[in-house]
Each structure stands twice: as C-alpha cells, then as structure tokens.
Amino acid sequence: MASLFTKIIQREIPADIVYEDDHVVAFRDIAPVAPVHILIVPREEVTGVAALPDSGDHQHLLNAARKIAEAEGLGDGYRLVINQGEAAGQTVPHLHMHLLGGRDLAWPPG
Ligand code: AMP
C-alpha cells in the first residue's frame, strides 16, 4: 500500500508543495515546529535511512534542501533532520528530511 507521502506525491492527498524535481518532492509540514518546516521526500518509497539502497532518489535530498533553503530566505541558518526509527521519533515510514528554520534552533536536540 502506498505510504502517506507517496499519496501526497501522487496528488491523492493535498499538501502545500513548495518544490519538486525528478527525484524529490517537498511540502510544508502539517504541524510545523518552526516558522519554516518543510519535508523533503524522495519519490522512491524507502522506509528510512536503515533501508536505503546504495543509490537512488535519496541522493538528491541535500541538493534540494539547499535550493529550498535559498528560496525560503534562510541565509542565517537552518537545520536538516532525518528521524530513523521509533526511538528517534519517526512516525511516517517513508524516508523524509525535515528542513527547519526561521528561528534560533537549540543544540543538542531533544
Ligand atoms: P517524522 O516524525 O520524522 O516521521 O516526521 C513526520 C512528519 O510528517 C511530522 O512532522 C508530521 O507533522 C508530518 N505530517 C504528517 N502528516 C502530514 C501531512 N498530511 N502533510 C504534511 N505533513 C504531515
């Protein structure tokens, strides 16, 4: 069965899509934790980092993040987060990178 994010990528579920290319789709998180909170998702459905093939759409996540951060005006800084597994807080089993910005971000994260 298609993941929630595949359904968004296929336009079966609405989302505020801010960027897409041949490899990734990015949309605003439905429950943002920062003024800018965007999820960058590879089109290829992989459950998470632990299941990654050696090559694939996930290799384009960072380049997409740079372009989106520039477009969002995040020149002061931003954070990229991938939660892998339940213990790290992953709730959607389709690899995704959070792009967070627009406020100061504490370190270490919780
Ligand atoms: P994670 O906890 O790392 O798996 O992140 C999943 C993220 O997906 C959470 O930040 C949710 O708020 C977000 N999310 C869940 N459903 C949707 C949706 N329909 N549209 C946009 N973001 C969503």
PDB file of N, CA, C and O in Angstrom, residues 36-92:
ATOM      1  N   VAL A  36       9.663  28.023   9.348  1.00  0.00           N
ATOM      2  CA  VAL A  36       9.805  27.240   8.121  1.00  0.00           C
ATOM      3  C   VAL A  36      10.011  25.786   8.524  1.00  0.00           C
ATOM      4  O   VAL A  36      10.960  25.457   9.258  1.00  0.00           O
ATOM      5  N   HIS A  37       9.106  24.920   8.106  1.00  0.00           N
ATOM      6  CA  HIS A  37       9.217  23.485   8.405  1.00  0.00           C
ATOM      7  C   HIS A  37       8.710  22.742   7.164  1.00  0.00           C
ATOM      8  O   HIS A  37       7.503  22.663   6.921  1.00  0.00           O
ATOM      9  N   ILE A  38       9.665  22.254   6.407  1.00  0.00           N
ATOM     10  CA  ILE A  38       9.365  21.621   5.121  1.00  0.00           C
ATOM     11  C   ILE A  38       9.895  20.193   5.145  1.00  0.00           C
ATOM     12  O   ILE A  38      10.981  19.927   5.689  1.00  0.00           O
ATOM     13  N   LEU A  39       9.138  19.286   4.592  1.00  0.00           N
ATOM     14  CA  LEU A  39       9.555  17.891   4.461  1.00  0.00           C
ATOM     15  C   LEU A  39      10.009  17.654   3.025  1.00  0.00           C
ATOM     16  O   LEU A  39       9.291  18.000   2.085  1.00  0.00           O
ATOM     17  N   ILE A  40      11.194  17.092   2.877  1.00  0.00           N
ATOM     18  CA  ILE A  40      11.747  16.786   1.557  1.00  0.00           C
ATOM     19  C   ILE A  40      11.762  15.268   1.428  1.00  0.00           C
ATOM     20  O   ILE A  40      12.380  14.571   2.249  1.00  0.00           O
ATOM     21  N   VAL A  41      11.053  14.767   0.418  1.00  0.00           N
ATOM     22  CA  VAL A  41      10.755  13.339   0.337  1.00  0.00           C
ATOM     23  C   VAL A  41      11.210  12.784  -1.008  1.00  0.00           C
ATOM     24  O   VAL A  41      10.843  13.335  -2.058  1.00  0.00           O
ATOM     25  N   PRO A  42      11.992  11.708  -1.013  1.00  0.00           N
ATOM     26  CA  PRO A  42      12.339  11.081  -2.295  1.00  0.00           C
ATOM     27  C   PRO A  42      11.096  10.443  -2.921  1.00  0.00           C
ATOM     28  O   PRO A  42      10.258   9.864  -2.220  1.00  0.00           O
ATOM     29  N   ARG A  43      10.990  10.557  -4.236  1.00  0.00           N
ATOM     30  CA  ARG A  43       9.832   9.945  -4.902  1.00  0.00           C
ATOM     31  C   ARG A  43       9.813   8.435  -4.674  1.00  0.00           C
ATOM     32  O   ARG A  43       8.749   7.837  -4.494  1.00  0.00           O
ATOM     33  N   GLU A  44      10.986   7.836  -4.708  1.00  0.00           N
ATOM     34  CA  GLU A  44      11.115   6.394  -4.480  1.00  0.00           C
ATOM     35  C   GLU A  44      10.750   6.105  -3.026  1.00  0.00           C
ATOM     36  O   GLU A  44      11.286   6.736  -2.117  1.00  0.00           O
ATOM     37  N   GLU A  45       9.852   5.163  -2.799  1.00  0.00           N
ATOM     38  CA  GLU A  45       9.392   4.893  -1.443  1.00  0.00           C
ATOM     39  C   GLU A  45      10.346   3.939  -0.737  1.00  0.00           C
ATOM     40  O   GLU A  45      10.380   2.748  -1.032  1.00  0.00           O
ATOM     41  N   VAL A  46      11.108   4.489   0.202  1.00  0.00           N
ATOM     42  CA  VAL A  46      12.025   3.716   1.042  1.00  0.00           C
ATOM     43  C   VAL A  46      11.634   4.034   2.477  1.00  0.00           C
ATOM     44  O   VAL A  46      11.363   5.194   2.808  1.00  0.00           O
ATOM     45  N   THR A  47      11.593   3.028   3.348  1.00  0.00           N
ATOM     46  CA  THR A  47      11.048   3.274   4.682  1.00  0.00           C
ATOM     47  C   THR A  47      11.879   4.248   5.503  1.00  0.00           C
ATOM     48  O   THR A  47      11.340   5.022   6.300  1.00  0.00           O
ATOM     49  N   GLY A  48      13.196   4.214   5.343  1.00  0.00           N
ATOM     50  CA  GLY A  48      14.030   5.107   6.133  1.00  0.00           C
ATOM     51  C   GLY A  48      15.490   4.896   5.806  1.00  0.00           C
ATOM     52  O   GLY A  48      15.840   4.115   4.902  1.00  0.00           O
ATOM     53  N   VAL A  49      16.354   5.596   6.546  1.00  0.00           N
ATOM     54  CA  VAL A  49      17.798   5.505   6.288  1.00  0.00           C
ATOM     55  C   VAL A  49      18.273   4.060   6.385  1.00  0.00           C
ATOM     56  O   VAL A  49      19.111   3.608   5.592  1.00  0.00           O
ATOM     57  N   ALA A  50      17.736   3.321   7.342  1.00  0.00           N
ATOM     58  CA  ALA A  50      18.206   1.953   7.576  1.00  0.00           C
ATOM     59  C   ALA A  50      17.921   1.029   6.394  1.00  0.00           C
ATOM     60  O   ALA A  50      18.539  -0.042   6.295  1.00  0.00           O
ATOM     61  N   ALA A  51      17.034   1.419   5.527  1.00  0.00           N
ATOM     62  CA  ALA A  51      16.659   0.562   4.386  1.00  0.00           C
ATOM     63  C   ALA A  51      17.146   1.114   3.052  1.00  0.00           C
ATOM     64  O   ALA A  51      16.722   0.638   1.995  1.00  0.00           O
ATOM     65  N   LEU A  52      18.048   2.082   3.095  1.00  0.00           N
ATOM     66  CA  LEU A  52      18.455   2.741   1.852  1.00  0.00           C
ATOM     67  C   LEU A  52      19.230   1.819   0.923  1.00  0.00           C
ATOM     68  O   LEU A  52      20.158   1.130   1.359  1.00  0.00           O
ATOM     69  N   PRO A  53      18.911   1.856  -0.361  1.00  0.00           N
ATOM     70  CA  PRO A  53      19.792   1.241  -1.348  1.00  0.00           C
ATOM     71  C   PRO A  53      21.027   2.136  -1.530  1.00  0.00           C
ATOM     72  O   PRO A  53      21.059   3.267  -1.063  1.00  0.00           O
ATOM     73  N   ASP A  54      22.042   1.603  -2.211  1.00  0.00           N
ATOM     74  CA  ASP A  54      23.273   2.379  -2.380  1.00  0.00           C
ATOM     75  C   ASP A  54      23.047   3.638  -3.209  1.00  0.00           C
ATOM     76  O   ASP A  54      23.729   4.649  -3.007  1.00  0.00           O
ATOM     77  N   SER A  55      22.130   3.576  -4.133  1.00  0.00           N
ATOM     78  CA  SER A  55      21.870   4.769  -4.944  1.00  0.00           C
ATOM     79  C   SER A  55      20.373   4.886  -5.166  1.00  0.00           C
ATOM     80  O   SER A  55      19.633   3.907  -5.038  1.00  0.00           O
ATOM     81  N   GLY A  56      19.945   6.097  -5.484  1.00  0.00           N
ATOM     82  CA  GLY A  56      18.519   6.311  -5.713  1.00  0.00           C
ATOM     83  C   GLY A  56      18.149   7.757  -5.503  1.00  0.00           C
ATOM     84  O   GLY A  56      19.010   8.634  -5.367  1.00  0.00           O
ATOM     85  N   ASP A  57      16.856   8.007  -5.454  1.00  0.00           N
ATOM     86  CA  ASP A  57      16.362   9.383  -5.333  1.00  0.00           C
ATOM     87  C   ASP A  57      16.864  10.080  -4.068  1.00  0.00           C
ATOM     88  O   ASP A  57      17.007  11.312  -4.046  1.00  0.00           O
ATOM     89  N   HIS A  58      17.147   9.315  -3.018  1.00  0.00           N
ATOM     90  CA  HIS A  58      17.579   9.926  -1.759  1.00  0.00           C
ATOM     91  C   HIS A  58      18.887  10.703  -1.917  1.00  0.00           C
ATOM     92  O   HIS A  58      19.189  11.580  -1.118  1.00  0.00           O
ATOM     93  N   GLN A  59      19.662  10.379  -2.934  1.00  0.00           N
ATOM     94  CA  GLN A  59      20.933  11.076  -3.136  1.00  0.00           C
ATOM     95  C   GLN A  59      20.723  12.534  -3.531  1.00  0.00           C
ATOM     96  O   GLN A  59      21.680  13.312  -3.537  1.00  0.00           O
ATOM     97  N   HIS A  60      19.520  12.911  -3.824  1.00  0.00           N
ATOM     98  CA  HIS A  60      19.220  14.276  -4.265  1.00  0.00           C
ATOM     99  C   HIS A  60      18.594  15.119  -3.151  1.00  0.00           C
ATOM    100  O   HIS A  60      18.244  16.276  -3.378  1.00  0.00           O
ATOM    101  N   LEU A  61      18.475  14.559  -1.947  1.00  0.00           N
ATOM    102  CA  LEU A  61      17.826  15.294  -0.857  1.00  0.00           C
ATOM    103  C   LEU A  61      18.595  16.556  -0.479  1.00  0.00           C
ATOM    104  O   LEU A  61      18.011  17.622  -0.263  1.00  0.00           O
ATOM    105  N   LEU A  62      19.918  16.459  -0.391  1.00  0.00           N
ATOM    106  CA  LEU A  62      20.691  17.612   0.075  1.00  0.00           C
ATOM    107  C   LEU A  62      20.685  18.749  -0.933  1.00  0.00           C
ATOM    108  O   LEU A  62      20.571  19.923  -0.551  1.00  0.00           O
ATOM    109  N   ASN A  63      20.799  18.432  -2.194  1.00  0.00           N
ATOM    110  CA  ASN A  63      20.764  19.495  -3.197  1.00  0.00           C
ATOM    111  C   ASN A  63      19.408  20.195  -3.184  1.00  0.00           C
ATOM    112  O   ASN A  63      19.326  21.419  -3.315  1.00  0.00           O
ATOM    113  N   ALA A  64      18.348  19.415  -3.020  1.00  0.00           N
ATOM    114  CA  ALA A  64      17.014  20.014  -2.931  1.00  0.00           C
ATOM    115  C   ALA A  64      16.921  20.902  -1.697  1.00  0.00           C
ATOM    116  O   ALA A  64      16.371  22.008  -1.754  1.00  0.00           O
ATOM    117  N   ALA A  65      17.480  20.443  -0.579  1.00  0.00           N
ATOM    118  CA  ALA A  65      17.435  21.231   0.660  1.00  0.00           C
ATOM    119  C   ALA A  65      18.121  22.576   0.469  1.00  0.00           C
ATOM    120  O   ALA A  65      17.619  23.621   0.915  1.00  0.00           O
ATOM    121  N   ARG A  66      19.272  22.580  -0.174  1.00  0.00           N
ATOM    122  CA  ARG A  66      19.983  23.844  -0.417  1.00  0.00           C
ATOM    123  C   ARG A  66      19.126  24.791  -1.242  1.00  0.00           C
ATOM    124  O   ARG A  66      18.981  25.969  -0.918  1.00  0.00           O
ATOM    125  N   LYS A  67      18.522  24.286  -2.308  1.00  0.00           N
ATOM    126  CA  LYS A  67      17.706  25.142  -3.172  1.00  0.00           C
ATOM    127  C   LYS A  67      16.493  25.688  -2.430  1.00  0.00           C
ATOM    128  O   LYS A  67      16.125  26.860  -2.561  1.00  0.00           O
ATOM    129  N   ILE A  68      15.839  24.841  -1.650  1.00  0.00           N
ATOM    130  CA  ILE A  68      14.638  25.275  -0.919  1.00  0.00           C
ATOM    131  C   ILE A  68      15.020  26.288   0.157  1.00  0.00           C
ATOM    132  O   ILE A  68      14.341  27.302   0.342  1.00  0.00           O
ATOM    133  N   ALA A  69      16.117  26.034   0.860  1.00  0.00           N
ATOM    134  CA  ALA A  69      16.564  26.966   1.906  1.00  0.00           C
ATOM    135  C   ALA A  69      16.853  28.338   1.300  1.00  0.00           C
ATOM    136  O   ALA A  69      16.495  29.373   1.879  1.00  0.00           O
ATOM    137  N   GLU A  70      17.476  28.359   0.145  1.00  0.00           N
ATOM    138  CA  GLU A  70      17.740  29.639  -0.534  1.00  0.00           C
ATOM    139  C   GLU A  70      16.420  30.320  -0.894  1.00  0.00           C
ATOM    140  O   GLU A  70      16.246  31.512  -0.667  1.00  0.00           O
ATOM    141  N   ALA A  71      15.490  29.548  -1.428  1.00  0.00           N
ATOM    142  CA  ALA A  71      14.200  30.112  -1.840  1.00  0.00           C
ATOM    143  C   ALA A  71      13.392  30.635  -0.649  1.00  0.00           C
ATOM    144  O   ALA A  71      12.611  31.578  -0.786  1.00  0.00           O
ATOM    145  N   GLU A  72      13.597  30.010   0.516  1.00  0.00           N
ATOM    146  CA  GLU A  72      12.861  30.411   1.727  1.00  0.00           C
ATOM    147  C   GLU A  72      13.573  31.538   2.473  1.00  0.00           C
ATOM    148  O   GLU A  72      13.112  31.960   3.540  1.00  0.00           O
ATOM    149  N   GLY A  73      14.732  31.967   1.980  1.00  0.00           N
ATOM    150  CA  GLY A  73      15.451  33.066   2.612  1.00  0.00           C
ATOM    151  C   GLY A  73      16.097  32.698   3.933  1.00  0.00           C
ATOM    152  O   GLY A  73      16.162  33.525   4.854  1.00  0.00           O
ATOM    153  N   LEU A  74      16.589  31.491   4.034  1.00  0.00           N
ATOM    154  CA  LEU A  74      17.160  31.008   5.301  1.00  0.00           C
ATOM    155  C   LEU A  74      18.683  31.208   5.365  1.00  0.00           C
ATOM    156  O   LEU A  74      19.413  30.348   5.850  1.00  0.00           O
ATOM    157  N   GLY A  75      19.120  32.369   4.902  1.00  0.00           N
ATOM    158  CA  GLY A  75      20.555  32.627   4.867  1.00  0.00           C
ATOM    159  C   GLY A  75      21.214  32.639   6.228  1.00  0.00           C
ATOM    160  O   GLY A  75      22.425  32.407   6.345  1.00  0.00           O
ATOM    161  N   ASP A  76      20.456  32.902   7.303  1.00  0.00           N
ATOM    162  CA  ASP A  76      21.040  32.928   8.654  1.00  0.00           C
ATOM    163  C   ASP A  76      21.341  31.530   9.179  1.00  0.00           C
ATOM    164  O   ASP A  76      22.086  31.377  10.149  1.00  0.00           O
ATOM    165  N   GLY A  77      20.722  30.518   8.602  1.00  0.00           N
ATOM    166  CA  GLY A  77      20.970  29.149   9.071  1.00  0.00           C
ATOM    167  C   GLY A  77      19.695  28.339   9.118  1.00  0.00           C
ATOM    168  O   GLY A  77      18.580  28.880   9.138  1.00  0.00           O
ATOM    169  N   TYR A  78      19.882  27.055   9.118  1.00  0.00           N
ATOM    170  CA  TYR A  78      18.746  26.136   9.157  1.00  0.00           C
ATOM    171  C   TYR A  78      19.250  24.772   9.579  1.00  0.00           C
ATOM    172  O   TYR A  78      20.465  24.548   9.688  1.00  0.00           O
ATOM    173  N   ARG A  79      18.336  23.879   9.839  1.00  0.00           N
ATOM    174  CA  ARG A  79      18.709  22.524  10.286  1.00  0.00           C
ATOM    175  C   ARG A  79      18.009  21.496   9.427  1.00  0.00           C
ATOM    176  O   ARG A  79      16.824  21.647   9.090  1.00  0.00           O
ATOM    177  N   LEU A  80      18.733  20.434   9.099  1.00  0.00           N
ATOM    178  CA  LEU A  80      18.197  19.293   8.367  1.00  0.00           C
ATOM    179  C   LEU A  80      18.184  18.097   9.303  1.00  0.00           C
ATOM    180  O   LEU A  80      19.201  17.793   9.931  1.00  0.00           O
ATOM    181  N   VAL A  81      17.035  17.437   9.398  1.00  0.00           N
ATOM    182  CA  VAL A  81      16.863  16.332  10.349  1.00  0.00           C
ATOM    183  C   VAL A  81      16.219  15.151   9.645  1.00  0.00           C
ATOM    184  O   VAL A  81      15.239  15.324   8.908  1.00  0.00           O
ATOM    185  N   ILE A  82      16.773  13.969   9.872  1.00  0.00           N
ATOM    186  CA  ILE A  82      16.105  12.732   9.457  1.00  0.00           C
ATOM    187  C   ILE A  82      15.953  11.869  10.702  1.00  0.00           C
ATOM    188  O   ILE A  82      16.947  11.519  11.350  1.00  0.00           O
ATOM    189  N   ASN A  83      14.734  11.553  11.061  1.00  0.00           N
ATOM    190  CA  ASN A  83      14.473  10.643  12.172  1.00  0.00           C
ATOM    191  C   ASN A  83      14.415   9.221  11.630  1.00  0.00           C
ATOM    192  O   ASN A  83      13.621   8.927  10.728  1.00  0.00           O
ATOM    193  N   GLN A  84      15.251   8.360  12.165  1.00  0.00           N
ATOM    194  CA  GLN A  84      15.278   6.964  11.748  1.00  0.00           C
ATOM    195  C   GLN A  84      14.782   6.091  12.895  1.00  0.00           C
ATOM    196  O   GLN A  84      15.447   6.010  13.938  1.00  0.00           O
ATOM    197  N   GLY A  85      13.617   5.480  12.718  1.00  0.00           N
ATOM    198  CA  GLY A  85      13.112   4.523  13.698  1.00  0.00           C
ATOM    199  C   GLY A  85      12.302   5.176  14.803  1.00  0.00           C
ATOM    200  O   GLY A  85      12.362   6.393  15.032  1.00  0.00           O
ATOM    201  N   GLU A  86      11.542   4.356  15.493  1.00  0.00           N
ATOM    202  CA  GLU A  86      10.626   4.830  16.541  1.00  0.00           C
ATOM    203  C   GLU A  86      11.348   5.576  17.647  1.00  0.00           C
ATOM    204  O   GLU A  86      10.873   6.600  18.140  1.00  0.00           O
ATOM    205  N   ALA A  87      12.502   5.081  18.064  1.00  0.00           N
ATOM    206  CA  ALA A  87      13.209   5.701  19.181  1.00  0.00           C
ATOM    207  C   ALA A  87      13.650   7.119  18.850  1.00  0.00           C
ATOM    208  O   ALA A  87      13.852   7.941  19.753  1.00  0.00           O
ATOM    209  N   ALA A  88      13.805   7.405  17.572  1.00  0.00           N
ATOM    210  CA  ALA A  88      14.200   8.746  17.139  1.00  0.00           C
ATOM    211  C   ALA A  88      12.992   9.603  16.776  1.00  0.00           C
ATOM    212  O   ALA A  88      13.143  10.754  16.381  1.00  0.00           O
ATOM    213  N   GLY A  89      11.796   9.034  16.899  1.00  0.00           N
ATOM    214  CA  GLY A  89      10.586   9.815  16.645  1.00  0.00           C
ATOM    215  C   GLY A  89      10.025   9.700  15.250  1.00  0.00           C
ATOM    216  O   GLY A  89       9.131  10.464  14.882  1.00  0.00           O
ATOM    217  N   GLN A  90      10.527   8.758  14.447  1.00  0.00           N
ATOM    218  CA  GLN A  90       9.971   8.607  13.095  1.00  0.00           C
ATOM    219  C   GLN A  90       8.542   8.093  13.179  1.00  0.00           C
ATOM    220  O   GLN A  90       8.283   7.078  13.832  1.00  0.00           O
ATOM    221  N   THR A  91       7.631   8.802  12.525  1.00  0.00           N
ATOM    222  CA  THR A  91       6.221   8.400  12.559  1.00  0.00           C
ATOM    223  C   THR A  91       5.689   8.014  11.184  1.00  0.00           C
ATOM    224  O   THR A  91       4.652   7.362  11.093  1.00  0.00           O
ATOM    225  N   VAL A  92       6.367   8.451  10.127  1.00  0.00           N
ATOM    226  CA  VAL A  92       5.920   8.110   8.768  1.00  0.00           C
ATOM    227  C   VAL A  92       7.006   7.251   8.114  1.00  0.00           C
ATOM    228  O   VAL A  92       8.143   7.703   7.940  1.00  0.00           O
TER     229      VAL A  92
END
